[in-house]
Amino acid sequence: MEPIQKDKVQTIIESFANREVFLHIETTDGSYAVLRGERSISVGAFVRNVPIRFERGSIAGEGPYRVGLKLAHGWVYAEGLTDWEAGEQTRLLLAGHDHEGRLSVAFQLSATPFSHGKEEEQ
């Protein structure tokens, strides 16, 4: 992954608009605190392979960034994004890493479903 290039990411987001794509969102903030023994509640969210269709999408901020997608009946967004990787206009992977390089948030779009893990790749 490399640092987000806002204009390039915006172009790829727009290429996914108005067609069915698969969404993956994951947050992991609280788990690191628990592993270090801090007294805080572990919080997180995980959504994988949800088919969505969005009308418009945008990336905003000066870094870390936020991405929002306008759906027919609401919004989906993620913030704290720092890095990206694209797969030939068929997949957009965005991630937010903390100051120690640990993953805090993932926001991914794909024209095809994401694999479910190592057993599916074999």
GROMACS .gro file of N, CA and C in nm:
model
  366
    1MET      N    1   0.085  -0.117   0.000
    1MET     CA    2   0.000   0.000   0.000
    1MET      C    3   0.089   0.123   0.000
    2GLU      N    4   0.032   0.232  -0.047
    2GLU     CA    5   0.106   0.359  -0.050
    2GLU      C    6   0.015   0.470   0.003
    3PRO      N    7   0.073   0.584   0.039
    3PRO     CA    8  -0.010   0.695   0.087
    3PRO      C    9  -0.116   0.733  -0.016
    4ILE      N   10  -0.233   0.768   0.032
    4ILE     CA   11  -0.345   0.802  -0.056
    4ILE      C   12  -0.311   0.919  -0.147
    5GLN      N   13  -0.343   0.902  -0.274
    5GLN     CA   14  -0.336   1.008  -0.374
    5GLN      C   15  -0.482   1.045  -0.404
    6LYS      N   16  -0.526   1.152  -0.345
    6LYS     CA   17  -0.668   1.187  -0.342
    6LYS      C   18  -0.733   1.189  -0.480
    7ASP      N   19  -0.672   1.252  -0.579
    7ASP     CA   20  -0.732   1.261  -0.713
    7ASP      C   21  -0.748   1.123  -0.778
    8LYS      N   22  -0.648   1.038  -0.763
    8LYS     CA   23  -0.656   0.905  -0.822
    8LYS      C   24  -0.764   0.821  -0.754
    9VAL      N   25  -0.771   0.830  -0.621
    9VAL     CA   26  -0.873   0.755  -0.548
    9VAL      C   27  -1.012   0.804  -0.588
   10GLN      N   28  -1.030   0.935  -0.602
   10GLN     CA   29  -1.161   0.989  -0.642
   10GLN      C   30  -1.203   0.934  -0.778
   11THR      N   31  -1.111   0.927  -0.872
   11THR     CA   32  -1.142   0.874  -1.005
   11THR      C   33  -1.188   0.730  -0.998
   12ILE      N   34  -1.122   0.651  -0.915
   12ILE     CA   35  -1.160   0.510  -0.903
   12ILE      C   36  -1.295   0.496  -0.833
   13ILE      N   37  -1.318   0.575  -0.729
   13ILE     CA   38  -1.449   0.572  -0.663
   13ILE      C   39  -1.559   0.600  -0.764
   14GLU      N   40  -1.541   0.702  -0.847
   14GLU     CA   41  -1.641   0.738  -0.947
   14GLU      C   42  -1.665   0.626  -1.047
   15SER      N   43  -1.562   0.546  -1.076
   15SER     CA   44  -1.578   0.435  -1.171
   15SER      C   45  -1.669   0.325  -1.117
   16PHE      N   46  -1.688   0.320  -0.986
   16PHE     CA   47  -1.776   0.220  -0.924
   16PHE      C   48  -1.921   0.267  -0.911
   17ALA      N   49  -1.947   0.395  -0.933
   17ALA     CA   50  -2.081   0.451  -0.911
   17ALA      C   51  -2.183   0.392  -1.008
   18ASN      N   52  -2.307   0.381  -0.959
   18ASN     CA   53  -2.422   0.340  -1.039
   18ASN      C   54  -2.412   0.199  -1.096
   19ARG      N   55  -2.342   0.112  -1.024
   19ARG     CA   56  -2.341  -0.030  -1.059
   19ARG      C   57  -2.324  -0.109  -0.930
   20GLU      N   58  -2.362  -0.235  -0.933
   20GLU     CA   59  -2.349  -0.316  -0.813
   20GLU      C   60  -2.203  -0.349  -0.789
   21VAL      N   61  -2.157  -0.322  -0.667
   21VAL     CA   62  -2.021  -0.355  -0.625
   21VAL      C   63  -2.028  -0.418  -0.487
   22PHE      N   64  -1.919  -0.475  -0.444
   22PHE     CA   65  -1.913  -0.540  -0.314
   22PHE      C   66  -1.832  -0.454  -0.219
   23LEU      N   67  -1.885  -0.441  -0.097
   23LEU     CA   68  -1.826  -0.354   0.005
   23LEU      C   69  -1.768  -0.437   0.119
   24HIS      N   70  -1.652  -0.394   0.165
   24HIS     CA   71  -1.592  -0.450   0.287
   24HIS      C   72  -1.551  -0.331   0.373
   25ILE      N   73  -1.598  -0.328   0.497
   25ILE     CA   74  -1.557  -0.227   0.595
   25ILE      C   75  -1.521  -0.301   0.723
   26GLU      N   76  -1.410  -0.259   0.781
   26GLU     CA   77  -1.365  -0.320   0.906
   26GLU      C   78  -1.298  -0.213   0.991
   27THR      N   79  -1.333  -0.209   1.118
   27THR     CA   80  -1.263  -0.123   1.212
   27THR      C   81  -1.205  -0.210   1.321
   28THR      N   82  -1.092  -0.168   1.375
   28THR     CA   83  -1.023  -0.252   1.473
   28THR      C   84  -0.968  -0.172   1.590
   29ASP      N   85  -1.010  -0.049   1.609
   29ASP     CA   86  -0.950   0.040   1.709
   29ASP      C   87  -0.935  -0.021   1.848
   30GLY      N   88  -1.039  -0.072   1.903
   30GLY     CA   89  -1.036  -0.114   2.042
   30GLY      C   90  -0.951  -0.235   2.072
   31SER      N   91  -0.930  -0.323   1.976
   31SER     CA   92  -0.860  -0.447   2.003
   31SER      C   93  -0.716  -0.425   2.047
   32TYR      N   94  -0.649  -0.324   1.994
   32TYR     CA   95  -0.511  -0.300   2.033
   32TYR      C   96  -0.501  -0.258   2.179
   33ALA      N   97  -0.595  -0.177   2.225
   33ALA     CA   98  -0.593  -0.133   2.364
   33ALA      C   99  -0.611  -0.252   2.458
   34VAL      N  100  -0.699  -0.342   2.424
   34VAL     CA  101  -0.723  -0.459   2.507
   34VAL      C  102  -0.599  -0.547   2.510
   35LEU      N  103  -0.533  -0.564   2.395
   35LEU     CA  104  -0.413  -0.646   2.391
   35LEU      C  105  -0.302  -0.588   2.478
   36ARG      N  106  -0.298  -0.456   2.492
   36ARG     CA  107  -0.197  -0.391   2.575
   36ARG      C  108  -0.238  -0.388   2.722
   37GLY      N  109  -0.357  -0.439   2.753
   37GLY     CA  110  -0.403  -0.444   2.890
   37GLY      C  111  -0.470  -0.316   2.938
   38GLU      N  112  -0.499  -0.224   2.848
   38GLU     CA  113  -0.568  -0.102   2.888
   38GLU      C  114  -0.712  -0.133   2.923
   39ARG      N  115  -0.767  -0.054   3.011
   39ARG     CA  116  -0.905  -0.075   3.054
   39ARG      C  117  -0.999   0.005   2.965
   40SER      N  118  -1.021  -0.045   2.850
   40SER     CA  119  -1.117   0.018   2.760
   40SER      C  120  -1.194  -0.093   2.688
   41ILE      N  121  -1.307  -0.056   2.638
   41ILE     CA  122  -1.391  -0.152   2.568
   41ILE      C  123  -1.338  -0.169   2.427
   42SER      N  124  -1.324  -0.291   2.384
   42SER     CA  125  -1.285  -0.319   2.247
   42SER      C  126  -1.404  -0.290   2.156
   43VAL      N  127  -1.383  -0.204   2.058
   43VAL     CA  128  -1.490  -0.173   1.963
   43VAL      C  129  -1.445  -0.206   1.823
   44GLY      N  130  -1.539  -0.246   1.740
   44GLY     CA  131  -1.506  -0.279   1.603
   44GLY      C  132  -1.631  -0.305   1.524
   45ALA      N  133  -1.613  -0.307   1.395
   45ALA     CA  134  -1.722  -0.340   1.303
   45ALA      C  135  -1.663  -0.419   1.188
   46PHE      N  136  -1.743  -0.510   1.133
   46PHE     CA  137  -1.698  -0.594   1.023
   46PHE      C  138  -1.814  -0.618   0.929
   47VAL      N  139  -1.798  -0.579   0.805
   47VAL     CA  140  -1.899  -0.600   0.701
   47VAL      C  141  -1.822  -0.651   0.579
   48ARG      N  142  -1.862  -0.762   0.522
   48ARG     CA  143  -1.788  -0.817   0.408
   48ARG      C  144  -1.885  -0.867   0.302
   49ASN      N  145  -1.852  -0.837   0.177
   49ASN     CA  146  -1.926  -0.884   0.059
   49ASN      C  147  -2.072  -0.842   0.058
   50VAL      N  148  -2.098  -0.721   0.102
   50VAL     CA  149  -2.233  -0.668   0.094
   50VAL      C  150  -2.247  -0.600  -0.043
   51PRO      N  151  -2.340  -0.648  -0.125
   51PRO     CA  152  -2.360  -0.582  -0.254
   51PRO      C  153  -2.430  -0.448  -0.233
   52ILE      N  154  -2.373  -0.344  -0.290
   52ILE     CA  155  -2.433  -0.211  -0.281
   52ILE      C  156  -2.431  -0.145  -0.418
   53ARG      N  157  -2.512  -0.043  -0.430
   53ARG     CA  158  -2.510   0.043  -0.548
   53ARG      C  159  -2.517   0.185  -0.493
   54PHE      N  160  -2.419   0.268  -0.529
   54PHE     CA  161  -2.419   0.405  -0.479
   54PHE      C  162  -2.427   0.504  -0.595
   55GLU      N  163  -2.493   0.617  -0.565
   55GLU     CA  164  -2.516   0.720  -0.665
   55GLU      C  165  -2.393   0.806  -0.688
   56ARG      N  166  -2.325   0.838  -0.578
   56ARG     CA  167  -2.203   0.918  -0.588
   56ARG      C  168  -2.116   0.887  -0.468
   57GLY      N  169  -1.988   0.911  -0.485
   57GLY     CA  170  -1.894   0.887  -0.378
   57GLY      C  171  -1.784   0.991  -0.383
   58SER      N  172  -1.725   1.017  -0.268
   58SER     CA  173  -1.618   1.115  -0.266
   58SER      C  174  -1.518   1.086  -0.155
   59ILE      N  175  -1.398   1.135  -0.176
   59ILE     CA  176  -1.294   1.132  -0.075
   59ILE      C  177  -1.271   1.276  -0.032
   60ALA      N  178  -1.259   1.299   0.096
   60ALA     CA  179  -1.245   1.435   0.149
   60ALA      C  180  -1.139   1.437   0.258
   61GLY      N  181  -1.092   1.557   0.286
   61GLY     CA  182  -0.994   1.578   0.391
   61GLY      C  183  -0.856   1.602   0.333
   62GLU      N  184  -0.765   1.628   0.423
   62GLU     CA  185  -0.626   1.653   0.384
   62GLU      C  186  -0.534   1.544   0.436
   63GLY      N  187  -0.590   1.440   0.494
   63GLY     CA  188  -0.514   1.329   0.547
   63GLY      C  189  -0.505   1.338   0.698
   64PRO      N  190  -0.549   1.233   0.767
   64PRO     CA  191  -0.621   1.119   0.713
   64PRO      C  192  -0.751   1.161   0.644
   65TYR      N  193  -0.794   1.077   0.554
   65TYR     CA  194  -0.908   1.107   0.467
   65TYR      C  195  -1.034   1.035   0.512
   66ARG      N  196  -1.146   1.078   0.457
   66ARG     CA  197  -1.272   1.007   0.476
   66ARG      C  198  -1.334   0.985   0.339
   67VAL      N  199  -1.404   0.873   0.326
   67VAL     CA  200  -1.472   0.838   0.202
   67VAL      C  201  -1.618   0.816   0.236
   68GLY      N  202  -1.706   0.874   0.156
   68GLY     CA  203  -1.849   0.857   0.174
   68GLY      C  204  -1.914   0.815   0.044
   69LEU      N  205  -2.011   0.727   0.054
   69LEU     CA  206  -2.087   0.681  -0.061
   69LEU      C  207  -2.235   0.709  -0.036
   70LYS      N  208  -2.301   0.776  -0.128
   70LYS     CA  209  -2.443   0.809  -0.119
   70LYS      C  210  -2.523   0.695  -0.181
   71LEU      N  211  -2.594   0.621  -0.097
   71LEU     CA  212  -2.681   0.512  -0.141
   71LEU      C  213  -2.821   0.567  -0.165
   72ALA      N  214  -2.908   0.487  -0.221
   72ALA     CA  215  -3.045   0.530  -0.246
   72ALA      C  216  -3.117   0.572  -0.119
   73HIS      N  217  -3.088   0.505  -0.008
   73HIS     CA  218  -3.158   0.533   0.118
   73HIS      C  219  -3.066   0.569   0.233
   74GLY      N  220  -2.952   0.626   0.204
   74GLY     CA  221  -2.862   0.664   0.313
   74GLY      C  222  -2.718   0.676   0.267
   75TRP      N  223  -2.629   0.669   0.363
   75TRP     CA  224  -2.486   0.686   0.339
   75TRP      C  225  -2.407   0.574   0.404
   76VAL      N  226  -2.291   0.548   0.350
   76VAL     CA  227  -2.191   0.465   0.416
   76VAL      C  228  -2.060   0.543   0.405
   77TYR      N  229  -1.987   0.548   0.517
   77TYR     CA  230  -1.860   0.620   0.511
   77TYR      C  231  -1.761   0.562   0.610
   78ALA      N  232  -1.635   0.595   0.586
   78ALA     CA  233  -1.527   0.559   0.678
   78ALA      C  234  -1.432   0.677   0.684
   79GLU      N  235  -1.370   0.695   0.801
   79GLU     CA  236  -1.273   0.803   0.815
   79GLU      C  237  -1.147   0.749   0.879
   80GLY      N  238  -1.041   0.828   0.870
   80GLY     CA  239  -0.912   0.786   0.924
   80GLY      C  240  -0.829   0.710   0.822
   81LEU      N  241  -0.861   0.724   0.694
   81LEU     CA  242  -0.793   0.650   0.588
   81LEU      C  243  -0.661   0.717   0.551
   82THR      N  244  -0.556   0.637   0.537
   82THR     CA  245  -0.423   0.690   0.511
   82THR      C  246  -0.355   0.631   0.388
   83ASP      N  247  -0.390   0.507   0.351
   83ASP     CA  248  -0.318   0.436   0.245
   83ASP      C  249  -0.415   0.371   0.148
   84TRP      N  250  -0.362   0.338   0.030
   84TRP     CA  251  -0.448   0.280  -0.073
   84TRP      C  252  -0.370   0.186  -0.164
   85GLU      N  253  -0.450   0.107  -0.236
   85GLU     CA  254  -0.400   0.018  -0.339
   85GLU      C  255  -0.517  -0.008  -0.433
   86ALA      N  256  -0.491  -0.009  -0.562
   86ALA     CA  257  -0.597  -0.034  -0.660
   86ALA      C  258  -0.561  -0.154  -0.745
   87GLY      N  259  -0.662  -0.223  -0.792
   87GLY     CA  260  -0.643  -0.339  -0.877
   87GLY      C  261  -0.708  -0.318  -1.012
   88GLU      N  262  -0.644  -0.246  -1.101
   88GLU     CA  263  -0.688  -0.229  -1.239
   88GLU      C  264  -0.836  -0.189  -1.252
   89GLN      N  265  -0.878  -0.094  -1.174
   89GLN     CA  266  -1.015  -0.041  -1.177
   89GLN      C  267  -1.121  -0.143  -1.138
   90THR      N  268  -1.083  -0.260  -1.088
   90THR     CA  269  -1.182  -0.359  -1.045
   90THR      C  270  -1.188  -0.371  -0.893
   91ARG      N  271  -1.090  -0.311  -0.824
   91ARG     CA  272  -1.084  -0.323  -0.679
   91ARG      C  273  -1.012  -0.201  -0.622
   92LEU      N  274  -1.070  -0.144  -0.517
   92LEU     CA  275  -1.009  -0.031  -0.447
   92LEU      C  276  -0.996  -0.068  -0.300
   93LEU      N  277  -0.874  -0.068  -0.251
   93LEU     CA  278  -0.847  -0.101  -0.112
   93LEU      C  279  -0.795   0.024  -0.043
   94LEU      N  280  -0.866   0.067   0.061
   94LEU     CA  281  -0.825   0.183   0.140
   94LEU      C  282  -0.808   0.136   0.283
   95ALA      N  283  -0.708   0.191   0.350
   95ALA     CA  284  -0.682   0.152   0.489
   95ALA      C  285  -0.638   0.272   0.568
   96GLY      N  286  -0.664   0.267   0.696
   96GLY     CA  287  -0.614   0.369   0.788
   96GLY      C  288  -0.525   0.301   0.889
   97HIS      N  289  -0.402   0.351   0.899
   97HIS     CA  290  -0.305   0.296   0.994
   97HIS      C  291  -0.274   0.401   1.100
   98ASP      N  292  -0.256   0.355   1.223
   98ASP     CA  293  -0.222   0.449   1.330
   98ASP      C  294  -0.073   0.485   1.324
   99HIS      N  295  -0.028   0.565   1.418
   99HIS     CA  296   0.110   0.613   1.417
   99HIS      C  297   0.212   0.501   1.436
  100GLU      N  298   0.167   0.384   1.481
  100GLU     CA  299   0.256   0.269   1.496
  100GLU      C  300   0.242   0.171   1.380
  101GLY      N  301   0.163   0.208   1.276
  101GLY     CA  302   0.148   0.124   1.159
  101GLY      C  303   0.043   0.015   1.169
  102ARG      N  304  -0.035   0.017   1.275
  102ARG     CA  305  -0.139  -0.085   1.293
  102ARG      C  306  -0.266  -0.044   1.220
  103LEU      N  307  -0.334  -0.142   1.164
  103LEU     CA  308  -0.458  -0.117   1.092
  103LEU      C  309  -0.567  -0.071   1.189
  104SER      N  310  -0.632   0.040   1.156
  104SER     CA  311  -0.745   0.089   1.235
  104SER      C  312  -0.876   0.078   1.160
  105VAL      N  313  -0.870   0.096   1.027
  105VAL     CA  314  -0.992   0.091   0.947
  105VAL      C  315  -0.957   0.042   0.806
  106ALA      N  316  -1.046  -0.037   0.749
  106ALA     CA  317  -1.035  -0.080   0.610
  106ALA      C  318  -1.166  -0.048   0.540
  107PHE      N  319  -1.158   0.003   0.419
  107PHE     CA  320  -1.275   0.037   0.338
  107PHE      C  321  -1.242  -0.008   0.197
  108GLN      N  322  -1.315  -0.108   0.148
  108GLN     CA  323  -1.279  -0.168   0.020
  108GLN      C  324  -1.401  -0.185  -0.068
  109LEU      N  325  -1.380  -0.162  -0.198
  109LEU     CA  326  -1.483  -0.183  -0.299
  109LEU      C  327  -1.427  -0.276  -0.405
  110SER      N  328  -1.512  -0.363  -0.458
  110SER     CA  329  -1.468  -0.456  -0.560
  110SER      C  330  -1.582  -0.488  -0.656
  111ALA      N  331  -1.548  -0.510  -0.782
  111ALA     CA  332  -1.646  -0.552  -0.881
  111ALA      C  333  -1.687  -0.697  -0.860
  112THR      N  334  -1.604  -0.774  -0.790
  112THR     CA  335  -1.633  -0.915  -0.761
  112THR      C  336  -1.624  -0.936  -0.610
  113PRO      N  337  -1.688  -1.040  -0.558
  113PRO     CA  338  -1.682  -1.064  -0.413
  113PRO      C  339  -1.539  -1.084  -0.364
  114PHE      N  340  -1.515  -1.042  -0.240
  114PHE     CA  341  -1.387  -1.067  -0.176
  114PHE      C  342  -1.382  -1.212  -0.131
  115SER      N  343  -1.263  -1.271  -0.128
  115SER     CA  344  -1.250  -1.407  -0.080
  115SER      C  345  -1.281  -1.409   0.070
  116HIS      N  346  -1.314  -1.527   0.119
  116HIS     CA  347  -1.351  -1.542   0.260
  116HIS      C  348  -1.233  -1.583   0.347
  117GLY      N  349  -1.120  -1.605   0.290
  117GLY     CA  350  -1.003  -1.643   0.371
  117GLY      C  351  -0.916  -1.740   0.297
  118LYS      N  352  -0.816  -1.791   0.366
  118LYS     CA  353  -0.716  -1.879   0.305
  118LYS      C  354  -0.777  -2.006   0.247
  119GLU      N  355  -0.880  -2.060   0.313
  119GLU     CA  356  -0.937  -2.185   0.263
  119GLU      C  357  -1.001  -2.165   0.126
  120GLU      N  358  -1.049  -2.045   0.096
  120GLU     CA  359  -1.111  -2.019  -0.034
  120GLU      C  360  -1.006  -1.997  -0.142
  121GLU      N  361  -0.886  -1.954  -0.104
  121GLU     CA  362  -0.781  -1.928  -0.201
  121GLU      C  363  -0.713  -2.055  -0.250
  122GLN      N  364  -0.731  -2.167  -0.182
  122GLN     CA  365  -0.662  -2.292  -0.219
  122GLN      C  366  -0.731  -2.365  -0.331
   0.00000   0.00000   0.00000
